[in-house]
Tab-separated table of C-alpha atoms in Angstrom:
chain	number	residue	atom	x	y	z
A	1	ASP	CA	37.987	25.108	-10.971
A	2	THR	CA	38.690	27.187	-8.022
A	3	GLY	CA	41.328	29.910	-8.434
A	4	VAL	CA	43.919	31.291	-5.731
A	5	SER	CA	42.348	32.327	-2.580
A	6	GLN	CA	43.398	34.504	-0.048
A	7	ASP	CA	42.248	35.404	3.674
A	8	PRO	CA	41.376	37.544	4.941
A	9	ARG	CA	40.638	40.183	2.335
A	10	HIS	CA	40.931	42.930	4.513
A	11	LYS	CA	42.770	43.621	7.792
A	12	ILE	CA	43.175	46.867	9.915
A	13	THR	CA	45.617	46.481	12.741
A	14	LYS	CA	47.021	48.927	15.326
A	15	ARG	CA	50.940	49.427	14.737
A	16	GLY	CA	53.216	46.863	16.597
A	17	GLN	CA	50.753	43.998	16.282
A	18	ASN	CA	51.136	40.721	14.294
A	19	VAL	CA	49.213	39.758	11.551
A	20	THR	CA	49.148	36.578	9.441
A	21	PHE	CA	47.686	35.980	6.003
A	22	ARG	CA	46.660	32.716	4.325
A	23	CYS	CA	46.724	31.997	0.855
A	24	ASP	CA	45.508	28.553	-0.828
A	25	PRO	CA	47.039	28.202	-4.547
A	26	ILE	CA	45.549	26.473	-7.401
A	27	SER	CA	45.793	22.791	-6.022
A	28	GLU	CA	48.024	21.389	-9.019
A	29	HIS	CA	50.405	24.363	-8.597
A	30	ASN	CA	53.918	23.545	-7.238
A	31	ARG	CA	55.162	27.239	-7.015
A	32	LEU	CA	53.552	29.739	-4.622
A	33	TYR	CA	54.603	33.626	-4.812
A	34	TRP	CA	53.842	36.623	-2.416
A	35	TYR	CA	53.907	40.151	-3.487
A	36	ARG	CA	53.207	43.380	-2.124
A	37	GLN	CA	51.599	46.089	-4.210
A	38	THR	CA	51.246	49.643	-3.027
A	39	LEU	CA	48.729	52.253	-4.588
A	40	GLY	CA	49.901	53.379	-8.033
A	41	GLN	CA	52.619	50.922	-8.504
A	42	GLY	CA	52.860	47.461	-9.886
A	43	PRO	CA	53.339	44.002	-7.548
A	44	GLU	CA	56.716	43.792	-6.069
A	45	PHE	CA	58.234	40.360	-5.384
A	46	LEU	CA	58.567	39.342	-1.660
A	47	THR	CA	59.424	35.471	-1.698
A	48	TYR	CA	58.434	32.166	-3.229
A	49	PHE	CA	58.273	28.709	-2.635
A	50	GLN	CA	58.576	25.671	-4.740
A	51	ASN	CA	56.629	22.906	-2.958
A	52	GLU	CA	57.371	23.502	0.735
A	53	ALA	CA	60.815	24.970	0.128
A	54	GLN	CA	61.695	28.762	0.203
A	55	LEU	CA	63.797	29.090	-2.590
A	56	GLU	CA	64.041	32.945	-2.876
A	57	LYS	CA	63.282	36.116	-0.917
A	58	SER	CA	63.298	39.780	-1.370
A	59	ARG	CA	65.673	42.314	0.260
A	60	LEU	CA	61.991	43.975	0.479
A	61	LEU	CA	61.250	41.396	3.009
A	62	SER	CA	62.721	42.284	6.208
A	63	ASP	CA	63.256	40.333	9.485
A	64	ARG	CA	59.753	40.944	10.523
A	65	PHE	CA	58.291	39.026	7.840
A	66	SER	CA	58.263	35.344	7.611
A	67	ALA	CA	56.441	32.844	5.274
A	68	GLU	CA	55.844	29.174	5.372
A	69	ARG	CA	54.367	26.577	3.166
A	70	PRO	CA	54.866	23.663	5.385
A	71	LYS	CA	53.010	20.854	3.298
A	72	GLY	CA	53.431	22.401	0.049
A	73	SER	CA	50.092	23.389	-0.236
A	74	PHE	CA	48.867	26.578	1.507
A	75	SER	CA	51.209	29.359	2.876
A	76	THR	CA	51.170	31.971	5.478
A	77	LEU	CA	52.629	35.231	5.614
A	78	GLU	CA	53.361	36.717	9.022
A	79	ILE	CA	54.231	40.357	9.620
A	80	GLN	CA	55.528	40.943	13.218
A	81	ARG	CA	55.481	44.308	14.969
A	82	THR	CA	53.688	46.204	11.987
A	83	GLU	CA	54.592	49.320	10.915
A	84	GLN	CA	52.593	51.978	8.979
A	85	GLY	CA	54.809	51.203	6.063
A	86	ASP	CA	53.406	47.612	5.763
A	87	SER	CA	50.160	48.986	4.723
A	88	ALA	CA	49.631	47.635	1.333
A	89	MET	CA	48.035	44.948	-0.762
A	90	TYR	CA	49.559	41.525	-0.312
A	91	LEU	CA	48.928	39.640	-3.296
A	92	CYS	CA	49.542	35.886	-3.525
A	93	ALA	CA	50.182	33.787	-6.903
A	94	SER	CA	50.680	30.257	-7.657
A	95	SER	CA	52.066	28.589	-11.135
A	96	LEU	CA	52.800	25.060	-12.421
A	97	ALA	CA	56.496	25.139	-12.790
A	98	GLU	CA	57.873	22.542	-15.403
A	99	GLN	CA	61.732	22.183	-16.133
A	100	GLY	CA	62.555	24.486	-18.972
A	101	ASP	CA	59.641	26.609	-19.212
A	102	HIS	CA	58.142	29.692	-17.073
A	103	TYR	CA	54.295	29.604	-16.737
A	104	GLU	CA	52.216	32.445	-16.122
A	105	GLN	CA	51.221	33.206	-12.421
A	106	TYR	CA	47.717	33.218	-11.367
A	107	PHE	CA	47.087	35.925	-8.700
A	108	GLY	CA	44.627	35.843	-5.682
A	109	PRO	CA	42.255	38.839	-4.984
A	110	GLY	CA	44.835	39.989	-2.298
A	111	THR	CA	44.595	40.850	1.543
A	112	ARG	CA	44.610	44.716	2.073
A	113	LEU	CA	46.561	45.473	5.122
A	114	THR	CA	45.898	48.962	7.099
A	115	VAL	CA	48.109	49.677	9.869
A	116	THR	CA	47.122	52.615	12.071
B	1	ALA	CA	67.363	50.189	-12.585
B	2	GLN	CA	63.972	49.645	-13.987
B	3	LYS	CA	63.539	46.316	-15.833
B	4	VAL	CA	59.994	47.038	-17.094
B	5	THR	CA	59.054	50.464	-18.071
B	6	GLN	CA	55.376	51.596	-18.872
B	7	ALA	CA	55.661	55.334	-19.513
B	8	GLN	CA	52.261	56.022	-20.055
B	9	THR	CA	50.559	56.414	-16.543
B	10	GLU	CA	47.091	57.482	-17.465
B	11	ILE	CA	45.333	57.065	-20.899
B	12	SER	CA	41.540	58.081	-21.573
B	13	VAL	CA	40.114	57.026	-24.748
B	14	VAL	CA	36.487	57.244	-26.239
B	15	GLU	CA	34.730	53.962	-26.630
B	16	LYS	CA	35.584	52.358	-29.665
B	17	GLU	CA	38.823	53.884	-30.362
B	18	ASP	CA	41.704	51.921	-30.671
B	19	VAL	CA	44.518	52.107	-28.017
B	20	THR	CA	48.180	51.058	-27.563
B	21	LEU	CA	49.762	50.395	-24.416
B	22	ASP	CA	53.573	50.619	-24.315
B	23	CYS	CA	55.908	48.655	-22.814
B	24	VAL	CA	59.713	48.455	-22.714
B	25	TYR	CA	61.731	46.089	-20.859
B	26	GLU	CA	65.684	45.652	-19.997
B	27	THR	CA	67.264	42.205	-19.420
B	28	ARG	CA	70.863	40.654	-20.383
B	29	ASP	CA	69.326	37.319	-20.675
B	30	THR	CA	68.536	35.982	-24.141
B	31	THR	CA	65.855	33.883	-22.735
B	32	TYR	CA	63.019	35.466	-21.164
B	33	TYR	CA	59.212	35.725	-21.074
B	34	LEU	CA	56.914	38.643	-21.205
B	35	PHE	CA	53.582	39.178	-19.825
B	36	TRP	CA	50.466	41.435	-19.581
B	37	TYR	CA	47.989	41.393	-16.840
B	38	LYS	CA	44.839	43.314	-16.524
B	39	GLN	CA	43.668	44.745	-13.217
B	40	PRO	CA	40.067	45.840	-13.179
B	41	PRO	CA	39.067	48.027	-10.244
B	42	SER	CA	38.011	45.096	-8.382
B	43	GLY	CA	41.605	44.492	-7.873
B	44	GLU	CA	42.250	41.008	-8.827
B	45	LEU	CA	45.054	40.535	-11.531
B	46	VAL	CA	44.111	38.588	-14.658
B	47	PHE	CA	46.522	36.957	-17.035
B	48	LEU	CA	46.100	37.993	-20.720
B	49	ILE	CA	49.273	36.925	-22.355
B	50	ARG	CA	52.547	34.999	-21.988
B	51	ARG	CA	55.284	35.495	-24.769
B	52	ASN	CA	59.031	33.902	-24.929
B	53	SER	CA	62.040	35.688	-26.052
B	54	PHE	CA	62.072	33.524	-29.321
B	55	ASP	CA	58.734	34.246	-30.679
B	56	GLU	CA	58.600	37.486	-32.068
B	57	GLN	CA	55.470	36.739	-34.106
B	58	ASN	CA	52.537	39.229	-33.289
B	59	GLU	CA	49.480	37.887	-31.675
B	60	ILE	CA	45.516	38.637	-31.999
B	61	SER	CA	43.045	37.533	-29.333
B	62	GLY	CA	39.787	38.951	-30.404
B	63	ARG	CA	40.108	42.934	-30.077
B	64	TYR	CA	43.447	42.339	-28.286
B	65	SER	CA	46.984	42.267	-30.231
B	66	TRP	CA	50.159	42.421	-29.050
B	67	ASN	CA	53.603	43.430	-30.615
B	68	PHE	CA	56.786	41.909	-29.587
B	69	GLN	CA	59.874	43.870	-31.054
B	70	LYS	CA	63.298	42.247	-29.854
B	71	SER	CA	65.358	45.064	-31.668
B	72	THR	CA	63.710	47.466	-29.487
B	73	SER	CA	62.796	45.574	-26.466
B	74	SER	CA	59.208	46.408	-26.603
B	75	PHE	CA	56.169	44.679	-25.858
B	76	ASN	CA	53.235	46.764	-26.864
B	77	PHE	CA	49.568	45.691	-26.389
B	78	THR	CA	46.561	47.147	-28.537
B	79	ILE	CA	43.158	47.089	-27.768
B	80	THR	CA	41.047	47.667	-30.884
B	81	ALA	CA	37.661	49.155	-30.784
B	82	SER	CA	37.804	49.878	-26.997
B	83	GLN	CA	34.904	49.085	-24.269
B	84	VAL	CA	33.755	50.465	-21.114
B	85	VAL	CA	34.665	46.918	-19.672
B	86	ASP	CA	38.303	47.611	-20.735
B	87	SER	CA	39.020	50.218	-18.155
B	88	ALA	CA	41.543	49.101	-15.754
B	89	VAL	CA	45.065	49.171	-14.989
B	90	TYR	CA	47.152	47.191	-17.039
B	91	PHE	CA	50.811	45.899	-16.124
B	92	CYS	CA	53.420	44.592	-18.277
B	93	ALA	CA	55.699	41.803	-16.597
B	94	LEU	CA	59.440	40.317	-17.466
B	95	SER	CA	60.485	36.874	-16.207
B	96	GLU	CA	64.229	36.077	-16.442
B	97	VAL	CA	65.051	32.330	-17.064
B	98	PHE	CA	68.476	32.019	-16.285
B	99	ARG	CA	68.212	32.750	-12.499
B	100	VAL	CA	69.706	30.196	-10.070
B	101	LYS	CA	66.432	29.886	-8.066
B	102	GLY	CA	63.696	30.095	-10.801
B	103	ASN	CA	61.386	32.828	-12.154
B	104	GLN	CA	60.708	36.007	-10.594
B	105	PHE	CA	58.014	38.577	-12.065
B	106	TYR	CA	59.493	41.919	-12.542
B	107	PHE	CA	56.284	44.230	-12.940
B	108	GLY	CA	56.115	47.808	-14.553
B	109	THR	CA	54.177	50.502	-12.659
B	110	GLY	CA	51.045	50.190	-14.760
B	111	THR	CA	48.899	52.040	-17.245
B	112	SER	CA	45.436	53.085	-16.100
B	113	LEU	CA	43.188	53.099	-18.899
B	114	THR	CA	39.930	54.522	-18.767
B	115	VAL	CA	37.342	53.962	-21.509
B	116	ILE	CA	34.656	56.771	-21.886
B	117	PRO	CA	31.231	55.920	-23.005
């Protein structure tokens, strides 16, 4: 039984470049979440999908950020024109959402982004 | 306003001591869920427990136990007879049910636990 996987695990980029991260959720999970975590902080919600629909976006998600989940399976998170403030760990999580209940989210190992 | 507060930033205990990690939450919803996650040095968040707002029974799982008290909006986590492998950052999280577009987790800032051998 495979868990949530993320690729790449580490990314170093120069300011102004675009980067794209991929997340593969647990196969039977219909919800997929993206979070950002900086040192000494808890994960901060960015956005989430139910199947292929993006249902909510945080105000943290500026217009340089875009996420997709085209077939309701894997998801990508793209950051355009990266800034040093984007340096963080980007976490993906998935869960099985059924009406009337809130299941725990299972997290991937994260992608650590460093913008130089 | 911070929805989940973990006032203890860092805790150090000697192996075999008991330790309690505090979590205080804030919500106007009557139906919500609370969670604890562990983030070891390897970095991956590991789910420990989920609790819904209607179930105030304390829970014990091996060396772990949880004390949920709605009257004080607290969901504390105790590790009995701590071990070096318990060293990690522990996060408490809140999920509110009655949101228009589904659940979002609010995480606390975490408590870093170091167990000294």
